[in-house]
Every structure is written in structure tokens, then in C-alpha cells.
Amino acid sequence: GGSGGGGNDLSNYYTITQMQSGELDLSFQNIDLSGDLNMSCGTINDVSMIVFCNDVAIVNQGVDTLTISGNLHVSGDLSLNNSLSLQDVSITNLSVVNNFDASSIEISNSLVVGQNIDVSGDLNMSCGTINDVSTIVFCNDVAIVNQGVDTLTISGNLHVSGDLSLNNSLSLQ
């Protein structure tokens, strides 16, 4: 077997046959490796921490939890089988193919959506403006429709509970 050592005395090294047989046990030692470690698609078991040369680390925090001490950059796809919990996240470009379910999102700049948005709760505009609307359809199919220049059509009855003030003429039919 190999008892360590160095120099040119080859009797101090494990043979390839011994290493392949599982006879090599380094569980009690540290290995300093200055080159590459090629695992040939093998498995690394029972790792508590991987520290990179820039001090970024992947740390096993216990049952089902890994902590990355630096930034995580995914250059390909990221697939998750369960939920992803994020706190104080900055996203530059986010593309969602199917559904995106979030309990609370704050957008500090602009949001561009290429398809429909379904809101099952209230939409609070906080006294903001809705621009460039052609039609608003209510849940009872009453609609306010922009018919063109200076014309709005209401498809149901109009009930005014307060004062009605007009700056031009009113035409009733």
C-alpha cells in the first residue's frame, strides 16, 4: 500500500489496481491539488462546503438547503420542480413561458407584457393613469368602448349618483 512519502521511491504510492479496488482511503487526510481533478462523471459524496479561489462558497446548511455566498449566474435554463422563494431580488431580463405566480412584486421601472394579464383580485393603480385603452369590459358584459375621436359608447345604462357637469351640449335620443 501507500504510506505517503515522496522522492523517487515508488513503493510509497498506491497502485492503480489498489485505487480502483477501493483500497485507497483518504478520509482522514487533506489533498492539495494544483491541477485539474477529472472525476470522469463520477460522484462526489458527503460534501459540506466547496470554496472557490475567489472565496465564493457553496455551503451545505443542513437538510435540503444549499447557500451560495456570491452571485449565481445561470447561462442556460434553470428548471425547478417545486417552488422558488426569493427575497430582495434584482432581475434584469426575465422571460416567463407559462405562468408566473407571485404574491407580491414591486417594479421600479417598466413592465412589458406580450400577452394577456389575468388579475383575480383588485388592481390598485394608486391614483395612476391607464393610457391607450380601447375597451373596458365589466364582468356583466357592460362595456365602455372608444369609438374614435372624442366618442365613448357605454353598452349599458349610465347611472350617475352625483352631479353631472357638461362643458358642451348634451344630445339625448
Short mmCIF file of N, CA and C in Angstrom, two decimals:
data_model
loop_
_atom_site.label_atom_id
_atom_site.label_comp_id
_atom_site.label_asym_id
_atom_site.label_seq_id
_atom_site.Cartn_x
_atom_site.Cartn_y
_atom_site.Cartn_z
N GLY A 1 0.82 -1.18 0.00
CA GLY A 1 0.00 0.00 0.00
C GLY A 1 0.85 1.21 0.00
N GLY A 2 0.26 2.33 0.04
CA GLY A 2 0.98 3.61 0.01
C GLY A 2 1.03 4.18 1.38
N SER A 3 2.21 4.50 1.81
CA SER A 3 2.34 5.07 3.15
C SER A 3 2.73 6.53 3.08
N GLY A 4 2.55 7.16 1.90
CA GLY A 4 2.92 8.58 1.78
C GLY A 4 4.36 8.69 1.38
N GLY A 5 4.96 9.76 1.72
CA GLY A 5 6.37 9.95 1.41
C GLY A 5 6.53 10.73 0.14
N GLY A 6 7.64 10.55 -0.49
CA GLY A 6 7.91 11.31 -1.71
C GLY A 6 9.16 10.79 -2.36
N GLY A 7 9.81 11.64 -3.10
CA GLY A 7 11.02 11.24 -3.79
C GLY A 7 10.72 10.29 -4.93
N ASN A 8 11.69 9.46 -5.26
CA ASN A 8 11.53 8.52 -6.35
C ASN A 8 11.21 7.12 -5.88
N ASP A 9 10.95 6.92 -4.60
CA ASP A 9 10.64 5.60 -4.06
C ASP A 9 9.18 5.29 -4.36
N LEU A 10 8.93 4.52 -5.42
CA LEU A 10 7.58 4.22 -5.87
C LEU A 10 6.84 3.27 -4.95
N SER A 11 7.50 2.67 -3.99
CA SER A 11 6.82 1.77 -3.06
C SER A 11 5.92 2.55 -2.10
N ASN A 12 6.09 3.87 -2.05
CA ASN A 12 5.28 4.70 -1.15
C ASN A 12 3.98 5.17 -1.79
N TYR A 13 3.65 4.72 -2.98
CA TYR A 13 2.46 5.17 -3.69
C TYR A 13 1.50 4.01 -3.90
N TYR A 14 0.21 4.31 -3.98
CA TYR A 14 -0.80 3.30 -4.28
C TYR A 14 -0.72 2.95 -5.76
N THR A 15 -0.96 1.73 -6.10
CA THR A 15 -1.00 1.31 -7.50
C THR A 15 -2.39 1.61 -8.05
N ILE A 16 -2.53 1.67 -9.36
CA ILE A 16 -3.82 1.91 -10.00
C ILE A 16 -4.79 0.81 -9.61
N THR A 17 -4.33 -0.43 -9.52
CA THR A 17 -5.19 -1.55 -9.12
C THR A 17 -5.72 -1.33 -7.71
N GLN A 18 -4.87 -0.86 -6.80
CA GLN A 18 -5.31 -0.60 -5.43
C GLN A 18 -6.32 0.54 -5.39
N MET A 19 -6.10 1.60 -6.18
CA MET A 19 -7.02 2.73 -6.19
C MET A 19 -8.37 2.32 -6.77
N GLN A 20 -8.36 1.53 -7.84
CA GLN A 20 -9.61 1.11 -8.46
C GLN A 20 -10.37 0.11 -7.60
N SER A 21 -9.70 -0.60 -6.75
CA SER A 21 -10.37 -1.60 -5.92
C SER A 21 -11.06 -0.98 -4.71
N GLY A 22 -10.82 0.26 -4.45
CA GLY A 22 -11.41 0.90 -3.28
C GLY A 22 -10.53 0.81 -2.06
N GLU A 23 -9.34 0.27 -2.20
CA GLU A 23 -8.41 0.12 -1.08
C GLU A 23 -7.87 1.47 -0.62
N LEU A 24 -7.90 2.47 -1.49
CA LEU A 24 -7.37 3.79 -1.18
C LEU A 24 -8.37 4.53 -0.28
N ASP A 25 -7.97 4.87 0.92
CA ASP A 25 -8.84 5.57 1.86
C ASP A 25 -8.13 6.84 2.31
N LEU A 26 -8.64 7.97 1.83
CA LEU A 26 -8.06 9.26 2.21
C LEU A 26 -9.01 10.06 3.09
N SER A 27 -9.94 9.39 3.73
CA SER A 27 -10.96 10.10 4.50
C SER A 27 -10.37 10.86 5.68
N PHE A 28 -9.16 10.56 6.07
CA PHE A 28 -8.57 11.22 7.23
C PHE A 28 -7.55 12.28 6.83
N GLN A 29 -7.37 12.50 5.51
CA GLN A 29 -6.32 13.39 5.06
C GLN A 29 -6.89 14.50 4.18
N ASN A 30 -6.13 15.58 4.02
CA ASN A 30 -6.42 16.62 3.05
C ASN A 30 -5.61 16.34 1.81
N ILE A 31 -6.15 16.72 0.68
CA ILE A 31 -5.43 16.58 -0.59
C ILE A 31 -5.24 17.97 -1.16
N ASP A 32 -4.01 18.37 -1.41
CA ASP A 32 -3.71 19.61 -2.09
C ASP A 32 -3.52 19.28 -3.55
N LEU A 33 -4.31 19.90 -4.41
CA LEU A 33 -4.27 19.61 -5.83
C LEU A 33 -4.01 20.90 -6.58
N SER A 34 -2.91 20.94 -7.31
CA SER A 34 -2.58 22.17 -8.03
C SER A 34 -3.09 22.15 -9.46
N GLY A 35 -3.50 21.01 -9.97
CA GLY A 35 -4.01 20.91 -11.33
C GLY A 35 -5.50 20.66 -11.33
N ASP A 36 -5.98 20.04 -12.39
CA ASP A 36 -7.40 19.72 -12.52
C ASP A 36 -7.71 18.39 -11.86
N LEU A 37 -8.95 18.24 -11.41
CA LEU A 37 -9.44 16.98 -10.89
C LEU A 37 -10.49 16.48 -11.86
N ASN A 38 -10.20 15.41 -12.57
CA ASN A 38 -11.13 14.85 -13.53
C ASN A 38 -11.84 13.68 -12.88
N MET A 39 -13.10 13.84 -12.61
CA MET A 39 -13.89 12.80 -11.94
C MET A 39 -14.47 11.81 -12.94
N SER A 40 -14.30 12.03 -14.22
CA SER A 40 -14.83 11.15 -15.27
C SER A 40 -16.29 10.80 -15.03
N CYS A 41 -17.09 11.83 -14.76
CA CYS A 41 -18.53 11.69 -14.50
C CYS A 41 -18.81 10.89 -13.23
N GLY A 42 -17.86 10.82 -12.32
CA GLY A 42 -18.07 10.14 -11.05
C GLY A 42 -18.81 11.03 -10.07
N THR A 43 -19.02 10.56 -8.88
CA THR A 43 -19.80 11.24 -7.86
C THR A 43 -18.89 11.72 -6.73
N ILE A 44 -19.19 12.89 -6.22
CA ILE A 44 -18.55 13.38 -5.00
C ILE A 44 -19.60 13.29 -3.92
N ASN A 45 -19.35 12.51 -2.89
CA ASN A 45 -20.32 12.28 -1.82
C ASN A 45 -19.94 13.01 -0.54
N ASP A 46 -20.96 13.34 0.24
CA ASP A 46 -20.79 13.85 1.60
C ASP A 46 -19.91 15.10 1.66
N VAL A 47 -20.30 16.14 0.90
CA VAL A 47 -19.55 17.39 0.88
C VAL A 47 -20.29 18.41 1.71
N SER A 48 -19.58 19.05 2.63
CA SER A 48 -20.23 20.08 3.44
C SER A 48 -20.03 21.47 2.87
N MET A 49 -18.94 21.68 2.11
CA MET A 49 -18.67 23.01 1.58
C MET A 49 -17.71 22.90 0.40
N ILE A 50 -17.95 23.74 -0.61
CA ILE A 50 -16.99 23.91 -1.70
C ILE A 50 -16.63 25.39 -1.72
N VAL A 51 -15.37 25.70 -1.53
CA VAL A 51 -14.90 27.09 -1.54
C VAL A 51 -14.04 27.29 -2.78
N PHE A 52 -14.39 28.31 -3.56
CA PHE A 52 -13.65 28.61 -4.78
C PHE A 52 -12.51 29.56 -4.47
N CYS A 53 -11.60 29.73 -5.42
CA CYS A 53 -10.40 30.53 -5.17
C CYS A 53 -10.70 32.02 -4.96
N ASN A 54 -11.90 32.49 -5.32
CA ASN A 54 -12.27 33.89 -5.05
C ASN A 54 -13.12 34.01 -3.79
N ASP A 55 -13.11 32.97 -2.94
CA ASP A 55 -13.82 32.89 -1.66
C ASP A 55 -15.33 32.79 -1.78
N VAL A 56 -15.86 32.62 -2.99
CA VAL A 56 -17.27 32.29 -3.13
C VAL A 56 -17.42 30.83 -2.71
N ALA A 57 -18.51 30.52 -1.99
CA ALA A 57 -18.65 29.17 -1.46
C ALA A 57 -20.06 28.65 -1.67
N ILE A 58 -20.16 27.36 -1.83
CA ILE A 58 -21.42 26.64 -1.77
C ILE A 58 -21.38 25.85 -0.48
N VAL A 59 -22.30 26.16 0.42
CA VAL A 59 -22.28 25.58 1.76
C VAL A 59 -23.54 24.76 1.99
N ASN A 60 -23.37 23.56 2.50
CA ASN A 60 -24.50 22.71 2.89
C ASN A 60 -24.96 23.19 4.26
N GLN A 61 -26.16 23.78 4.32
CA GLN A 61 -26.67 24.34 5.58
C GLN A 61 -27.53 23.36 6.35
N GLY A 62 -27.63 22.15 5.91
CA GLY A 62 -28.46 21.17 6.61
C GLY A 62 -29.38 20.48 5.64
N VAL A 63 -30.51 20.04 6.13
CA VAL A 63 -31.45 19.27 5.33
C VAL A 63 -31.98 20.12 4.17
N ASP A 64 -31.72 19.69 2.96
CA ASP A 64 -32.26 20.30 1.73
C ASP A 64 -31.94 21.77 1.55
N THR A 65 -30.83 22.27 2.08
CA THR A 65 -30.51 23.69 1.94
C THR A 65 -29.05 23.87 1.54
N LEU A 66 -28.85 24.56 0.41
CA LEU A 66 -27.51 24.97 -0.01
C LEU A 66 -27.48 26.49 -0.04
N THR A 67 -26.40 27.07 0.45
CA THR A 67 -26.23 28.52 0.43
C THR A 67 -25.06 28.86 -0.47
N ILE A 68 -25.29 29.79 -1.38
CA ILE A 68 -24.21 30.29 -2.26
C ILE A 68 -23.84 31.66 -1.74
N SER A 69 -22.56 31.84 -1.39
CA SER A 69 -22.14 33.09 -0.74
C SER A 69 -21.95 34.22 -1.73
N GLY A 70 -21.91 33.96 -3.00
CA GLY A 70 -21.76 35.01 -4.01
C GLY A 70 -22.96 35.04 -4.92
N ASN A 71 -22.80 35.58 -6.11
CA ASN A 71 -23.87 35.65 -7.09
C ASN A 71 -24.01 34.32 -7.81
N LEU A 72 -25.22 34.02 -8.26
CA LEU A 72 -25.47 32.83 -9.05
C LEU A 72 -25.84 33.28 -10.45
N HIS A 73 -25.03 32.93 -11.41
CA HIS A 73 -25.29 33.27 -12.81
C HIS A 73 -25.56 31.98 -13.56
N VAL A 74 -26.75 31.87 -14.11
CA VAL A 74 -27.11 30.68 -14.87
C VAL A 74 -27.11 31.06 -16.34
N SER A 75 -26.22 30.46 -17.10
CA SER A 75 -26.12 30.83 -18.52
C SER A 75 -27.06 30.00 -19.39
N GLY A 76 -27.61 28.92 -18.86
CA GLY A 76 -28.57 28.11 -19.59
C GLY A 76 -29.92 28.18 -18.92
N ASP A 77 -30.71 27.14 -19.06
CA ASP A 77 -32.03 27.09 -18.44
C ASP A 77 -31.92 26.73 -16.97
N LEU A 78 -32.85 27.23 -16.18
CA LEU A 78 -32.95 26.89 -14.77
C LEU A 78 -34.32 26.28 -14.56
N SER A 79 -34.38 25.02 -14.22
CA SER A 79 -35.64 24.31 -14.00
C SER A 79 -35.77 23.97 -12.53
N LEU A 80 -36.95 24.23 -11.99
CA LEU A 80 -37.23 23.93 -10.60
C LEU A 80 -38.44 23.03 -10.53
N ASN A 81 -38.38 21.99 -9.70
CA ASN A 81 -39.50 21.08 -9.57
C ASN A 81 -40.52 21.53 -8.54
N ASN A 82 -40.12 22.34 -7.60
CA ASN A 82 -41.04 22.85 -6.59
C ASN A 82 -41.06 24.36 -6.66
N SER A 83 -41.10 25.01 -5.55
CA SER A 83 -41.20 26.46 -5.54
C SER A 83 -39.83 27.10 -5.37
N LEU A 84 -39.74 28.34 -5.76
CA LEU A 84 -38.53 29.15 -5.59
C LEU A 84 -38.91 30.34 -4.74
N SER A 85 -38.24 30.51 -3.64
CA SER A 85 -38.52 31.62 -2.74
C SER A 85 -37.39 32.63 -2.89
N LEU A 86 -37.73 33.85 -3.27
CA LEU A 86 -36.74 34.90 -3.48
C LEU A 86 -37.08 36.08 -2.59
N GLN A 87 -36.05 36.73 -2.07
CA GLN A 87 -36.25 37.91 -1.26
C GLN A 87 -35.27 38.97 -1.72
N ASP A 88 -35.74 40.18 -1.96
CA ASP A 88 -34.90 41.30 -2.40
C ASP A 88 -34.06 40.91 -3.61
N VAL A 89 -34.74 40.64 -4.72
CA VAL A 89 -34.09 40.16 -5.93
C VAL A 89 -34.12 41.26 -6.98
N SER A 90 -33.03 41.39 -7.68
CA SER A 90 -32.98 42.30 -8.82
C SER A 90 -32.85 41.45 -10.08
N ILE A 91 -33.80 41.59 -11.00
CA ILE A 91 -33.79 40.81 -12.24
C ILE A 91 -33.70 41.79 -13.40
N THR A 92 -32.73 41.58 -14.28
CA THR A 92 -32.56 42.47 -15.42
C THR A 92 -33.48 42.08 -16.57
N ASN A 93 -33.43 40.86 -17.01
CA ASN A 93 -34.31 40.37 -18.08
C ASN A 93 -34.94 39.08 -17.62
N LEU A 94 -36.28 39.06 -17.51
CA LEU A 94 -36.99 37.88 -17.07
C LEU A 94 -37.95 37.48 -18.17
N SER A 95 -37.85 36.24 -18.60
CA SER A 95 -38.75 35.72 -19.61
C SER A 95 -39.49 34.53 -19.01
N VAL A 96 -40.82 34.59 -19.02
CA VAL A 96 -41.64 33.52 -18.47
C VAL A 96 -42.46 32.93 -19.60
N VAL A 97 -42.36 31.62 -19.79
CA VAL A 97 -43.05 30.96 -20.89
C VAL A 97 -44.50 30.66 -20.54
N ASN A 98 -44.76 30.11 -19.38
CA ASN A 98 -46.12 29.77 -18.99
C ASN A 98 -46.62 30.71 -17.91
N ASN A 99 -46.93 30.22 -16.74
CA ASN A 99 -47.49 31.04 -15.67
C ASN A 99 -46.42 31.56 -14.74
N PHE A 100 -46.63 32.76 -14.24
CA PHE A 100 -45.76 33.36 -13.24
C PHE A 100 -46.66 33.76 -12.08
N ASP A 101 -46.50 33.10 -10.95
CA ASP A 101 -47.36 33.33 -9.80
C ASP A 101 -46.52 33.98 -8.70
N ALA A 102 -46.90 35.17 -8.31
CA ALA A 102 -46.14 35.87 -7.28
C ALA A 102 -47.13 36.53 -6.31
N SER A 103 -46.80 36.48 -5.05
CA SER A 103 -47.70 37.07 -4.05
C SER A 103 -47.49 38.58 -3.93
N SER A 104 -46.29 39.07 -4.20
CA SER A 104 -46.03 40.50 -4.10
C SER A 104 -44.83 40.85 -4.98
N ILE A 105 -45.06 41.77 -5.91
CA ILE A 105 -43.98 42.21 -6.80
C ILE A 105 -43.98 43.74 -6.83
N GLU A 106 -42.82 44.32 -6.71
CA GLU A 106 -42.67 45.76 -6.88
C GLU A 106 -41.76 45.98 -8.07
N ILE A 107 -42.25 46.74 -9.04
CA ILE A 107 -41.46 47.03 -10.25
C ILE A 107 -41.13 48.51 -10.23
N SER A 108 -39.84 48.82 -10.24
CA SER A 108 -39.44 50.22 -10.10
C SER A 108 -39.31 50.93 -11.44
N ASN A 109 -39.34 50.23 -12.54
CA ASN A 109 -39.19 50.88 -13.83
C ASN A 109 -40.39 50.59 -14.70
N SER A 110 -40.29 49.73 -15.65
CA SER A 110 -41.42 49.43 -16.52
C SER A 110 -41.58 47.93 -16.68
N LEU A 111 -42.79 47.52 -17.01
CA LEU A 111 -43.11 46.12 -17.23
C LEU A 111 -43.74 46.00 -18.60
N VAL A 112 -43.18 45.19 -19.45
CA VAL A 112 -43.71 44.96 -20.79
C VAL A 112 -44.24 43.54 -20.83
N VAL A 113 -45.51 43.40 -21.18
CA VAL A 113 -46.14 42.09 -21.25
C VAL A 113 -46.64 41.89 -22.67
N GLY A 114 -46.26 40.76 -23.27
CA GLY A 114 -46.63 40.49 -24.66
C GLY A 114 -47.96 39.81 -24.82
N GLN A 115 -48.58 39.36 -23.75
CA GLN A 115 -49.86 38.67 -23.84
C GLN A 115 -50.81 39.23 -22.79
N ASN A 116 -51.85 38.50 -22.47
CA ASN A 116 -52.86 38.94 -21.51
C ASN A 116 -52.36 38.84 -20.07
N ILE A 117 -52.94 39.68 -19.23
CA ILE A 117 -52.71 39.60 -17.79
C ILE A 117 -54.05 39.32 -17.13
N ASP A 118 -54.12 38.25 -16.36
CA ASP A 118 -55.34 37.93 -15.63
C ASP A 118 -55.14 38.35 -14.18
N VAL A 119 -56.02 39.23 -13.70
CA VAL A 119 -55.96 39.69 -12.32
C VAL A 119 -57.20 39.15 -11.62
N SER A 120 -57.00 38.27 -10.66
CA SER A 120 -58.15 37.68 -9.96
C SER A 120 -58.55 38.51 -8.75
N GLY A 121 -57.71 39.43 -8.35
CA GLY A 121 -58.02 40.30 -7.21
C GLY A 121 -58.20 41.73 -7.70
N ASP A 122 -57.96 42.67 -6.83
CA ASP A 122 -58.10 44.08 -7.18
C ASP A 122 -56.85 44.58 -7.90
N LEU A 123 -57.05 45.54 -8.78
CA LEU A 123 -55.95 46.22 -9.44
C LEU A 123 -55.89 47.63 -8.87
N ASN A 124 -54.91 47.90 -8.04
CA ASN A 124 -54.78 49.19 -7.38
C ASN A 124 -53.79 50.03 -8.16
N MET A 125 -54.27 51.05 -8.82
CA MET A 125 -53.42 51.91 -9.64
C MET A 125 -52.80 53.05 -8.82
N SER A 126 -53.15 53.17 -7.55
CA SER A 126 -52.64 54.21 -6.65
C SER A 126 -52.69 55.59 -7.30
N CYS A 127 -53.87 55.94 -7.78
CA CYS A 127 -54.14 57.23 -8.44
C CYS A 127 -53.30 57.42 -9.70
N GLY A 128 -52.85 56.33 -10.30
CA GLY A 128 -52.10 56.41 -11.55
C GLY A 128 -53.04 56.45 -12.74
N THR A 129 -52.50 56.52 -13.91
CA THR A 129 -53.25 56.67 -15.16
C THR A 129 -53.25 55.37 -15.93
N ILE A 130 -54.37 55.08 -16.57
CA ILE A 130 -54.43 53.99 -17.54
C ILE A 130 -54.43 54.65 -18.92
N ASN A 131 -53.40 54.38 -19.71
CA ASN A 131 -53.27 55.01 -21.03
C ASN A 131 -53.63 54.04 -22.14
N ASP A 132 -54.08 54.60 -23.25
CA ASP A 132 -54.28 53.87 -24.51
C ASP A 132 -55.20 52.68 -24.37
N VAL A 133 -56.41 52.90 -23.82
CA VAL A 133 -57.38 51.82 -23.65
C VAL A 133 -58.42 51.96 -24.75
N SER A 134 -58.72 50.87 -25.44
CA SER A 134 -59.76 50.91 -26.47
C SER A 134 -61.11 50.47 -25.91
N THR A 135 -61.12 49.50 -25.00
CA THR A 135 -62.36 48.98 -24.45
C THR A 135 -62.14 48.52 -23.02
N ILE A 136 -63.14 48.80 -22.18
CA ILE A 136 -63.17 48.23 -20.83
C ILE A 136 -64.45 47.43 -20.75
N VAL A 137 -64.32 46.12 -20.50
CA VAL A 137 -65.48 45.24 -20.40
C VAL A 137 -65.62 44.80 -18.94
N PHE A 138 -66.79 45.01 -18.37
CA PHE A 138 -67.05 44.64 -16.99
C PHE A 138 -67.56 43.21 -16.93
N CYS A 139 -67.60 42.63 -15.74
CA CYS A 139 -67.95 41.21 -15.59
C CYS A 139 -69.40 40.92 -15.97
N ASN A 140 -70.28 41.92 -16.07
CA ASN A 140 -71.65 41.70 -16.52
C ASN A 140 -71.81 42.05 -17.99
N ASP A 141 -70.71 42.12 -18.72
CA ASP A 141 -70.63 42.40 -20.16
C ASP A 141 -70.98 43.83 -20.55
N VAL A 142 -71.20 44.73 -19.59
CA VAL A 142 -71.32 46.14 -19.91
C VAL A 142 -69.94 46.62 -20.30
N ALA A 143 -69.86 47.48 -21.32
CA ALA A 143 -68.56 47.91 -21.80
C ALA A 143 -68.54 49.41 -22.04
N ILE A 144 -67.37 49.98 -21.86
CA ILE A 144 -67.08 51.35 -22.30
C ILE A 144 -66.13 51.20 -23.47
N VAL A 145 -66.56 51.66 -24.63
CA VAL A 145 -65.82 51.44 -25.87
C VAL A 145 -65.41 52.78 -26.46
N ASN A 146 -64.15 52.88 -26.84
CA ASN A 146 -63.65 54.06 -27.55
C ASN A 146 -64.02 53.90 -29.02
N GLN A 147 -64.97 54.74 -29.50
CA GLN A 147 -65.45 54.63 -30.87
C GLN A 147 -64.65 55.49 -31.84
N GLY A 148 -63.64 56.14 -31.39
CA GLY A 148 -62.85 57.00 -32.26
C GLY A 148 -62.62 58.33 -31.60
N VAL A 149 -62.46 59.37 -32.42
CA VAL A 149 -62.14 60.70 -31.92
C VAL A 149 -63.28 61.24 -31.07
N ASP A 150 -63.00 61.52 -29.81
CA ASP A 150 -63.92 62.17 -28.88
C ASP A 150 -65.23 61.43 -28.65
N THR A 151 -65.30 60.11 -28.83
CA THR A 151 -66.56 59.38 -28.66
C THR A 151 -66.35 58.13 -27.82
N LEU A 152 -67.10 58.06 -26.72
CA LEU A 152 -67.14 56.86 -25.89
C LEU A 152 -68.55 56.32 -25.94
N THR A 153 -68.69 55.00 -26.05
CA THR A 153 -70.01 54.36 -26.04
C THR A 153 -70.09 53.46 -24.81
N ILE A 154 -71.18 53.60 -24.07
CA ILE A 154 -71.43 52.73 -22.93
C ILE A 154 -72.53 51.78 -23.35
N SER A 155 -72.27 50.47 -23.25
CA SER A 155 -73.20 49.48 -23.78
C SER A 155 -74.36 49.18 -22.84
N GLY A 156 -74.36 49.72 -21.65
CA GLY A 156 -75.46 49.52 -20.71
C GLY A 156 -76.01 50.85 -20.26
N ASN A 157 -76.75 50.84 -19.20
CA ASN A 157 -77.31 52.06 -18.64
C ASN A 157 -76.22 52.85 -17.93
N LEU A 158 -76.39 54.16 -17.90
CA LEU A 158 -75.47 55.04 -17.18
C LEU A 158 -76.23 55.63 -16.01
N HIS A 159 -75.78 55.31 -14.82
CA HIS A 159 -76.40 55.83 -13.61
C HIS A 159 -75.39 56.77 -12.95
N VAL A 160 -75.76 58.00 -12.79
CA VAL A 160 -74.90 58.99 -12.15
C VAL A 160 -75.46 59.25 -10.77
N SER A 161 -74.70 58.96 -9.73
CA SER A 161 -75.19 59.15 -8.36
C SER A 161 -74.81 60.51 -7.80
N GLY A 162 -73.95 61.23 -8.49
CA GLY A 162 -73.56 62.57 -8.05
C GLY A 162 -73.98 63.59 -9.09
N ASP A 163 -73.33 64.72 -9.08
CA ASP A 163 -73.63 65.75 -10.06
C ASP A 163 -73.09 65.37 -11.42
N LEU A 164 -73.77 65.81 -12.47
CA LEU A 164 -73.32 65.61 -13.85
C LEU A 164 -73.05 66.99 -14.42
N SER A 165 -71.83 67.22 -14.81
CA SER A 165 -71.43 68.52 -15.32
C SER A 165 -70.96 68.35 -16.74
N LEU A 166 -71.49 69.17 -17.67
CA LEU A 166 -71.14 69.09 -19.08
C LEU A 166 -70.59 70.44 -19.53
N ASN A 167 -69.52 70.41 -20.31
CA ASN A 167 -68.94 71.65 -20.82
C ASN A 167 -69.48 72.01 -22.21
N ASN A 168 -70.06 71.07 -22.91
CA ASN A 168 -70.65 71.33 -24.23
C ASN A 168 -72.11 70.89 -24.22
N SER A 169 -72.61 70.53 -25.34
CA SER A 169 -74.03 70.19 -25.42
C SER A 169 -74.27 68.73 -25.06
N LEU A 170 -75.51 68.43 -24.74
CA LEU A 170 -75.92 67.07 -24.42
C LEU A 170 -77.02 66.71 -25.39
N SER A 171 -76.86 65.60 -26.09
CA SER A 171 -77.84 65.15 -27.05
C SER A 171 -78.48 63.88 -26.51
N LEU A 172 -79.79 63.88 -26.27
CA LEU A 172 -80.50 62.73 -25.76
C LEU A 172 -81.42 62.19 -26.85
N GLN A 173 -81.43 60.87 -27.01
CA GLN A 173 -82.30 60.27 -28.02
C GLN A 173 -83.22 59.27 -27.41
#
